[in-house]
Short mmCIF file of C-alpha atoms in Angstrom, two decimals:
data_model
loop_
_atom_site.label_atom_id
_atom_site.label_comp_id
_atom_site.label_asym_id
_atom_site.label_seq_id
_atom_site.Cartn_x
_atom_site.Cartn_y
_atom_site.Cartn_z
CA UNK A 277 -0.74 -8.25 -20.51
CA UNK A 278 -1.90 -11.85 -20.80
CA UNK A 279 -0.06 -14.57 -18.91
CA UNK A 280 0.31 -18.11 -20.14
CA UNK A 281 -1.60 -20.80 -18.28
CA UNK A 282 1.51 -22.13 -16.54
CA UNK A 283 2.38 -18.61 -15.33
CA UNK A 284 -1.13 -18.02 -14.00
CA UNK A 285 -1.19 -21.38 -12.25
CA UNK A 286 2.13 -20.65 -10.58
CA UNK A 287 0.62 -17.51 -9.06
CA UNK A 288 -2.54 -19.42 -8.13
CA UNK A 289 -0.47 -22.06 -6.37
CA UNK A 290 1.51 -19.42 -4.46
CA UNK A 291 -1.79 -17.92 -3.33
CA UNK A 292 -3.06 -21.26 -1.98
CA UNK A 293 -5.24 -22.42 -4.88
CA UNK A 294 -4.72 -26.16 -5.57
CA UNK A 295 -3.39 -26.94 -9.07
CA UNK A 296 -2.44 -30.25 -10.71
CA UNK A 297 1.17 -31.45 -10.54
CA UNK A 298 2.83 -30.29 -13.72
CA UNK A 299 5.98 -29.24 -15.53
CA UNK A 300 6.61 -27.05 -18.58
CA UNK A 301 8.69 -28.30 -21.51
CA UNK A 302 10.14 -26.41 -24.46
CA UNK A 303 11.08 -29.45 -26.57
CA UNK A 304 10.38 -33.17 -26.68
CA UNK A 305 13.78 -33.92 -25.14
CA UNK A 306 12.46 -32.59 -21.83
CA UNK A 307 9.34 -34.73 -21.88
CA UNK A 308 10.58 -37.82 -20.00
CA UNK A 309 11.64 -35.70 -17.03
CA UNK A 310 8.26 -33.96 -17.06
CA UNK A 311 6.48 -37.33 -17.14
CA UNK A 312 8.40 -38.41 -14.05
CA UNK A 313 6.78 -35.42 -12.32
CA UNK A 314 3.25 -35.60 -13.71
CA UNK A 315 2.93 -39.35 -14.01
CA UNK A 316 0.64 -41.14 -16.47
CA UNK A 317 -1.93 -40.64 -17.80
CA UNK A 318 -1.15 -36.98 -18.38
CA UNK A 319 -2.54 -33.95 -20.18
CA UNK A 320 -0.41 -32.09 -22.72
CA UNK A 321 -1.53 -28.48 -22.96
CA UNK A 322 -0.17 -26.11 -25.61
CA UNK A 323 0.83 -22.80 -24.06
CA UNK A 324 -0.68 -20.27 -26.43
CA UNK A 325 -2.62 -17.11 -25.62
CA UNK A 326 -5.82 -18.08 -27.40
CA UNK A 327 -9.12 -19.41 -26.18
CA UNK A 328 -10.79 -22.64 -27.23
CA UNK A 329 -7.61 -24.70 -27.06
CA UNK A 330 -9.47 -27.89 -26.30
CA UNK A 331 -11.81 -27.57 -29.26
CA UNK A 332 -8.85 -26.64 -31.48
CA UNK A 333 -6.96 -29.82 -30.60
CA UNK A 334 -4.26 -27.98 -28.67
CA UNK A 335 -4.92 -29.95 -25.47
CA UNK A 336 -4.68 -33.75 -25.52
CA UNK A 337 -4.47 -36.66 -23.10
CA UNK A 338 -1.76 -39.33 -23.26
CA UNK A 339 -2.08 -42.74 -21.64
CA UNK A 340 1.50 -43.88 -22.26
CA UNK A 341 4.95 -42.34 -22.62
CA UNK A 342 5.04 -43.32 -26.30
CA UNK A 343 1.72 -41.61 -26.92
CA UNK A 344 2.90 -38.53 -25.00
CA UNK A 345 5.99 -38.22 -27.20
CA UNK A 346 3.89 -38.50 -30.36
CA UNK A 347 1.40 -35.87 -29.17
CA UNK A 348 4.14 -33.49 -28.00
CA UNK A 349 5.85 -33.65 -31.38
CA UNK A 350 2.54 -32.93 -33.12
CA UNK A 351 1.75 -29.98 -30.85
CA UNK A 352 5.18 -28.38 -31.29
CA UNK A 353 4.68 -28.64 -35.06
CA UNK A 354 1.31 -26.87 -35.01
CA UNK A 355 0.91 -23.61 -36.98
CA UNK A 356 -0.14 -21.82 -33.77
CA UNK A 357 3.58 -21.49 -32.94
CA UNK A 358 3.55 -23.61 -29.79
CA UNK A 359 6.77 -22.82 -27.91
CA UNK A 360 5.89 -24.55 -24.63
CA UNK A 361 3.73 -27.43 -23.47
CA UNK A 362 2.42 -27.86 -19.95
CA UNK A 363 2.62 -31.55 -19.04
CA UNK A 364 0.04 -32.00 -16.32
CA UNK A 365 -1.21 -34.73 -14.06
CA UNK A 366 -4.57 -36.17 -15.15
CA UNK A 367 -7.16 -36.01 -12.37
CA UNK A 368 -10.47 -37.77 -11.78
CA UNK A 369 -13.19 -35.23 -12.53
CA UNK A 370 -16.60 -35.46 -10.88
CA UNK A 371 -17.88 -32.10 -12.13
CA UNK A 372 -16.65 -28.72 -13.34
CA UNK A 373 -17.22 -25.17 -12.08
CA UNK A 374 -16.64 -21.84 -13.79
CA UNK A 375 -15.11 -19.08 -11.64
CA UNK A 376 -13.77 -15.67 -12.57
CA UNK A 377 -13.20 -12.16 -11.26
CA UNK A 378 -13.13 -9.09 -13.47
CA UNK A 379 -13.78 -5.36 -13.27
CA UNK A 380 -17.36 -4.23 -13.83
CA UNK A 381 -17.27 -0.95 -15.82
CA UNK A 382 -20.78 0.09 -14.76
CA UNK A 383 -20.51 -0.21 -10.98
CA UNK A 384 -16.75 0.22 -10.67
CA UNK A 385 -16.71 -2.91 -8.51
CA UNK A 386 -14.89 -6.19 -8.82
CA UNK A 387 -17.38 -8.70 -10.20
CA UNK A 388 -17.12 -12.35 -9.19
CA UNK A 389 -18.85 -14.73 -11.59
CA UNK A 390 -19.49 -18.42 -11.19
CA UNK A 391 -21.44 -21.25 -12.73
CA UNK A 392 -21.90 -24.79 -11.46
CA UNK A 393 -21.66 -25.94 -15.09
CA UNK A 394 -18.17 -24.84 -16.07
CA UNK A 395 -15.92 -26.02 -18.86
CA UNK A 396 -15.58 -25.35 -22.57
CA UNK A 397 -19.29 -24.64 -23.09
CA UNK A 398 -19.51 -21.70 -20.67
CA UNK A 399 -19.93 -19.23 -23.59
CA UNK A 400 -22.95 -21.20 -24.80
CA UNK A 401 -24.41 -21.21 -21.29
CA UNK A 402 -24.01 -17.44 -21.03
CA UNK A 403 -26.12 -17.04 -24.18
CA UNK A 404 -28.77 -19.74 -23.79
CA UNK A 405 -29.19 -19.96 -19.99
CA UNK A 406 -27.57 -16.82 -18.51
CA UNK A 407 -29.54 -17.24 -15.28
CA UNK A 408 -27.17 -20.07 -14.36
CA UNK A 409 -24.29 -17.61 -14.00
CA UNK A 410 -24.09 -16.20 -10.47
CA UNK A 411 -22.60 -12.75 -9.80
CA UNK A 412 -21.32 -11.00 -6.69
CA UNK A 413 -20.13 -7.37 -6.73
CA UNK A 414 -17.30 -6.31 -4.43
CA UNK A 415 -16.39 -2.76 -3.43
CA UNK A 416 -12.62 -2.76 -3.90
CA UNK A 417 -12.22 -0.11 -1.21
CA UNK A 418 -13.74 -2.28 1.52
CA UNK A 419 -12.63 -5.59 0.04
CA UNK A 420 -14.26 -9.00 -0.26
CA UNK A 421 -16.24 -9.87 2.89
CA UNK A 422 -16.76 -13.36 4.29
CA UNK A 423 -20.55 -13.12 4.06
CA UNK A 424 -20.26 -12.28 0.37
CA UNK A 425 -18.16 -15.37 -0.27
CA UNK A 426 -20.58 -17.58 1.68
CA UNK A 427 -23.60 -16.14 -0.13
CA UNK A 428 -21.97 -16.51 -3.55
CA UNK A 429 -20.93 -20.14 -3.03
CA UNK A 430 -24.32 -21.04 -1.55
CA UNK A 431 -26.08 -19.60 -4.61
CA UNK A 432 -23.80 -21.73 -6.79
CA UNK A 433 -25.38 -24.73 -5.14
CA UNK A 434 -22.24 -26.06 -3.46
CA UNK A 435 -22.54 -27.72 -0.08
CA UNK A 436 -20.59 -29.55 2.63
CA UNK A 437 -16.80 -29.87 2.17
CA UNK A 438 -17.01 -28.54 -1.39
CA UNK A 439 -18.66 -25.40 -0.02
CA UNK A 440 -15.79 -24.80 2.40
CA UNK A 441 -13.12 -25.48 -0.21
CA UNK A 442 -14.81 -23.23 -2.77
CA UNK A 443 -14.96 -20.38 -0.24
CA UNK A 444 -11.19 -20.60 0.16
CA UNK A 445 -10.61 -20.70 -3.60
CA UNK A 446 -12.73 -17.56 -4.11
CA UNK A 447 -10.87 -15.72 -1.33
CA UNK A 448 -7.48 -16.71 -2.79
CA UNK A 449 -8.51 -15.82 -6.35
CA UNK A 450 -9.65 -12.37 -5.20
CA UNK A 451 -6.27 -11.93 -3.50
CA UNK A 452 -4.55 -12.70 -6.82
CA UNK A 453 -6.89 -10.34 -8.68
CA UNK A 454 -6.05 -7.41 -6.38
CA UNK A 455 -2.36 -8.14 -5.82
CA UNK A 456 -1.54 -8.34 -9.52
CA UNK A 457 -3.79 -5.50 -10.75
CA UNK A 458 -5.69 -7.96 -12.90
CA UNK A 459 -8.31 -7.19 -15.50
CA UNK A 460 -9.33 -10.83 -15.35
CA UNK A 461 -8.54 -13.75 -13.05
CA UNK A 462 -10.29 -16.90 -14.25
CA UNK A 463 -10.41 -20.62 -13.46
CA UNK A 464 -12.32 -22.58 -16.07
CA UNK A 465 -12.79 -25.26 -15.23
CA UNK A 466 -12.40 -25.59 -11.49
CA UNK A 467 -12.45 -29.37 -11.10
CA UNK A 468 -14.45 -31.10 -8.38
CA UNK A 469 -12.43 -34.28 -7.68
CA UNK A 470 -12.45 -36.96 -4.97
CA UNK A 471 -9.37 -35.20 -3.53
CA UNK A 472 -11.05 -31.77 -3.51
CA UNK A 473 -11.15 -28.72 -5.75
CA UNK A 474 -8.34 -28.26 -8.30
CA UNK A 475 -7.81 -25.46 -10.81
CA UNK A 476 -7.96 -27.25 -14.17
CA UNK A 477 -7.03 -24.12 -16.10
CA UNK A 478 -5.84 -20.62 -15.29
CA UNK A 479 -6.14 -17.26 -17.01
CA UNK A 480 -4.71 -14.01 -15.73
CA UNK A 481 -4.67 -10.68 -17.59
CA UNK A 482 -2.74 -7.86 -15.95
CA UNK A 483 -3.72 -4.25 -16.60
CA UNK A 484 -1.07 -2.73 -18.87
CA UNK A 485 -1.37 0.55 -16.96
CA UNK A 486 -0.06 -1.16 -13.83
CA UNK A 487 3.13 -2.55 -15.36
CA UNK A 488 5.20 0.15 -13.64
CA UNK A 489 4.09 -1.46 -10.37
CA UNK A 490 4.09 -5.10 -11.50
CA UNK A 491 7.84 -5.20 -12.06
CA UNK A 492 7.99 -9.00 -11.81
CA UNK A 493 6.48 -9.24 -15.29
CA UNK A 494 8.12 -8.19 -18.53
CA UNK A 495 6.82 -7.93 -22.06
CA UNK A 496 8.31 -10.71 -24.16
CA UNK A 497 7.99 -11.64 -27.82
CA UNK A 498 6.27 -14.95 -27.08
CA UNK A 499 3.22 -13.13 -25.74
CA UNK A 500 2.48 -11.54 -29.12
CA UNK A 501 1.40 -12.94 -32.48
CA UNK A 502 3.66 -10.68 -34.56
CA UNK A 503 6.83 -8.62 -34.35
CA UNK A 504 4.81 -5.45 -34.98
CA UNK A 505 2.51 -6.12 -32.01
CA UNK A 506 5.54 -6.70 -29.77
CA UNK A 507 7.38 -3.60 -30.97
CA UNK A 508 4.24 -1.49 -30.56
CA UNK A 509 3.75 -2.77 -27.02
CA UNK A 510 7.31 -1.80 -26.10
CA UNK A 511 6.50 1.73 -27.30
CA UNK A 512 3.20 1.78 -25.42
CA UNK A 513 1.16 1.85 -28.65
CA UNK A 514 -2.00 -0.30 -28.77
CA UNK A 515 -1.82 -2.45 -31.90
CA UNK A 516 -3.86 -5.29 -33.38
CA UNK A 517 -2.69 -7.38 -36.33
CA UNK A 518 -5.04 -8.58 -39.06
CA UNK A 519 -4.47 -9.91 -42.56
CA UNK A 520 -6.15 -7.40 -44.88
CA UNK A 521 -4.95 -4.62 -47.19
CA UNK A 522 -5.64 -1.33 -45.35
CA UNK A 523 -3.45 -0.25 -42.42
CA UNK A 524 -5.34 1.88 -39.90
CA UNK A 525 -3.88 4.71 -37.81
CA UNK A 526 -6.86 5.92 -35.81
CA UNK A 527 -7.48 7.96 -32.67
CA UNK A 528 -9.97 6.44 -30.27
CA UNK A 529 -11.50 2.98 -30.02
CA UNK A 530 -15.02 4.17 -30.91
CA UNK A 531 -13.89 5.93 -34.07
CA UNK A 532 -11.72 2.96 -34.98
CA UNK A 533 -14.66 0.55 -34.68
CA UNK A 534 -16.68 2.82 -36.95
CA UNK A 535 -13.90 2.98 -39.54
CA UNK A 536 -13.44 -0.80 -39.35
CA UNK A 537 -17.16 -1.30 -40.01
CA UNK A 538 -17.15 1.19 -42.88
CA UNK A 539 -14.25 -0.61 -44.53
CA UNK A 540 -16.07 -3.91 -44.16
CA UNK A 541 -19.33 -2.50 -45.55
CA UNK A 542 -17.47 -1.09 -48.56
CA UNK A 543 -15.88 -4.46 -49.27
CA UNK A 544 -12.40 -3.71 -47.97
CA UNK A 545 -10.18 -5.50 -45.46
CA UNK A 546 -8.05 -4.25 -42.57
CA UNK A 547 -4.35 -5.06 -42.22
CA UNK A 548 -3.88 -3.64 -38.73
CA UNK A 549 -5.28 -1.25 -36.17
CA UNK A 550 -2.90 1.17 -34.47
CA UNK A 551 -4.00 3.62 -31.76
CA UNK A 552 -2.77 7.02 -32.89
CA UNK A 553 -4.62 9.08 -30.30
CA UNK A 554 -4.29 9.79 -26.60
CA UNK A 555 -0.67 9.81 -25.45
CA UNK A 556 0.49 8.54 -28.86
CA UNK A 557 -0.63 11.43 -31.04
CA UNK A 558 2.94 12.77 -31.26
CA UNK A 559 4.31 9.39 -32.40
CA UNK A 560 3.40 9.58 -36.09
CA UNK A 561 6.85 8.50 -37.20
CA UNK A 562 6.92 5.36 -35.09
CA UNK A 563 3.27 4.60 -35.85
CA UNK A 564 3.79 4.86 -39.61
CA UNK A 565 6.97 2.80 -39.38
CA UNK A 566 5.00 -0.03 -37.77
CA UNK A 567 2.26 0.20 -40.41
CA UNK A 568 4.83 0.07 -43.20
CA UNK A 569 6.06 -3.28 -41.89
CA UNK A 570 2.71 -4.73 -42.94
CA UNK A 571 2.01 -5.99 -46.44
CA UNK A 572 -0.79 -3.46 -46.74
CA UNK A 573 -1.50 -1.50 -49.92
CA UNK A 574 -2.57 1.79 -48.32
CA UNK A 575 -2.38 3.54 -44.94
CA UNK A 576 -5.61 5.18 -43.79
CA UNK A 577 -5.29 7.80 -41.05
CA UNK A 578 -8.56 8.87 -39.40
CA UNK A 579 -8.59 10.99 -36.25
CA UNK A 580 -10.84 13.35 -34.33
CA UNK A 581 -8.87 14.90 -31.53
CA UNK A 582 -9.59 17.37 -28.77
CA UNK A 583 -6.60 17.00 -26.48
CA UNK A 584 -4.84 15.12 -29.28
CA UNK A 585 -4.44 18.13 -31.56
CA UNK A 586 -5.05 17.80 -35.30
CA UNK A 587 -2.38 20.35 -36.24
CA UNK A 588 0.30 18.50 -34.28
CA UNK A 589 -0.68 15.17 -35.79
CA UNK A 590 -0.68 16.61 -39.30
CA UNK A 591 2.78 18.11 -38.87
CA UNK A 592 4.15 14.84 -37.51
CA UNK A 593 2.55 12.85 -40.34
CA UNK A 594 4.17 15.06 -42.97
CA UNK A 595 7.51 14.76 -41.19
CA UNK A 596 7.13 10.96 -41.06
CA UNK A 597 6.38 10.83 -44.79
CA UNK A 598 9.46 12.90 -45.58
CA UNK A 599 11.70 10.68 -43.43
CA UNK A 600 10.24 7.24 -44.17
CA UNK A 601 9.29 7.78 -47.83
CA UNK A 602 6.40 5.27 -47.71
CA UNK A 603 6.01 2.89 -50.63
CA UNK A 604 2.21 3.06 -50.54
CA UNK A 605 -0.44 5.82 -50.62
CA UNK A 606 -1.43 7.75 -47.47
CA UNK A 607 -5.07 8.79 -47.04
CA UNK A 608 -5.69 11.21 -44.15
CA UNK A 609 -8.88 12.49 -42.53
CA UNK A 610 -7.74 14.57 -39.54
CA UNK A 611 -10.34 16.53 -37.58
CA UNK A 612 -10.50 18.28 -34.24
CA UNK A 613 -8.53 20.92 -32.40
CA UNK A 614 -6.40 22.95 -34.79
CA UNK A 615 -7.81 21.34 -37.93
CA UNK A 616 -7.51 24.57 -39.95
CA UNK A 617 -3.75 24.49 -39.50
CA UNK A 618 -3.78 20.74 -40.15
CA UNK A 619 -5.52 21.37 -43.46
CA UNK A 620 -2.85 23.82 -44.58
CA UNK A 621 -0.03 21.51 -43.48
CA UNK A 622 -1.39 18.54 -45.42
CA UNK A 623 -2.12 20.58 -48.54
CA UNK A 624 1.41 22.02 -48.59
CA UNK A 625 2.74 18.44 -48.43
CA UNK A 626 0.64 17.46 -51.45
CA UNK A 627 -1.93 15.43 -49.52
CA UNK A 628 -5.65 15.80 -50.07
CA UNK A 629 -7.44 17.18 -47.03
CA UNK A 630 -10.52 15.02 -46.42
CA UNK A 631 -13.10 16.00 -43.80
CA UNK A 632 -15.57 13.14 -44.27
CA UNK A 633 -14.70 9.74 -42.77
CA UNK A 634 -16.82 7.77 -45.23
CA UNK A 635 -15.19 9.55 -48.16
CA UNK A 636 -11.74 8.75 -46.72
CA UNK A 637 -12.67 5.08 -46.42
CA UNK A 638 -14.00 4.93 -49.98
CA UNK A 639 -10.86 6.69 -51.22
CA UNK A 640 -8.62 4.15 -49.45
CA UNK A 641 -10.56 1.22 -50.89
CA UNK A 642 -10.45 2.72 -54.38
CA UNK A 643 -6.69 3.20 -54.16
CA UNK A 644 -6.32 -0.33 -52.84
CA UNK A 645 -8.16 -1.72 -55.87
CA UNK A 646 -6.09 0.15 -58.43
#
């Protein structure tokens, strides 16, 4: 679950990380009150869950109240569906630092990353000069130790008062990362100002599997790009929205990536990805209902299940077809445990039983082009 910048910064502030004075508005009528808090000049920051906001023109500076009103009106009218704007105090920036904490899948540790050259070009730095990015690995069982913080900040090249302040920011950010079961806690940029370090931006992604414990946060429509993504999240079904013609119901991220590539290589396009495996393999009805809300031309079901049994999925798919009466073709390639019974079930329902993924993809694209 991704949090908006203003939500992340609120948690940062509560943890002791300095943030600029700011206020969130939901319409231009609230702007004058926000300006009385932030002062001028100010930064108007669109609250959307996408990266590259600065380069996309979703973050702008205003020198006067009149200019702030004009910019706010423009941002609220953007096609990115801007529902909130963070009106933030402009600060004097001497330099920028990148700082983040995430989970390292190889070591199982928390990985702290930093770069003395933060800001919007950090992705370019990671490609062209990756040696500038400093890493520190933390055993989550023993926790972040003081010597690790000191070593990390020293290797970043920070000294004197900035060194001391940065040590505190790292300690506080790690506290946020652990307390909120985060997949990512990021400050980019962390401003170096005459008044000290200030979090210029904030990103916090909470592990969906911890939501039963993180009861302070609730899924809300504004955190999703489409109604289908929101509805799927409420049902615990991973879902990604695209704008193509073929709806995907697949089991497993690896298989899904393969199917996605095959569709692309064959000249097709994907309308959505829906995770039909794991704990969701008995949810064929709900899964198909979500796919049917797309403007796709065909639904392609590709699975290879061991624990997620093929015979169960096939039976549920047939039941879903009978109940929902889909207005577009269904192409199914269901393999794995119980596939013999799955074959019989699909054949009795009048569906072709396909055992080759590439053939299923080509069949879906051919149907789509008819």
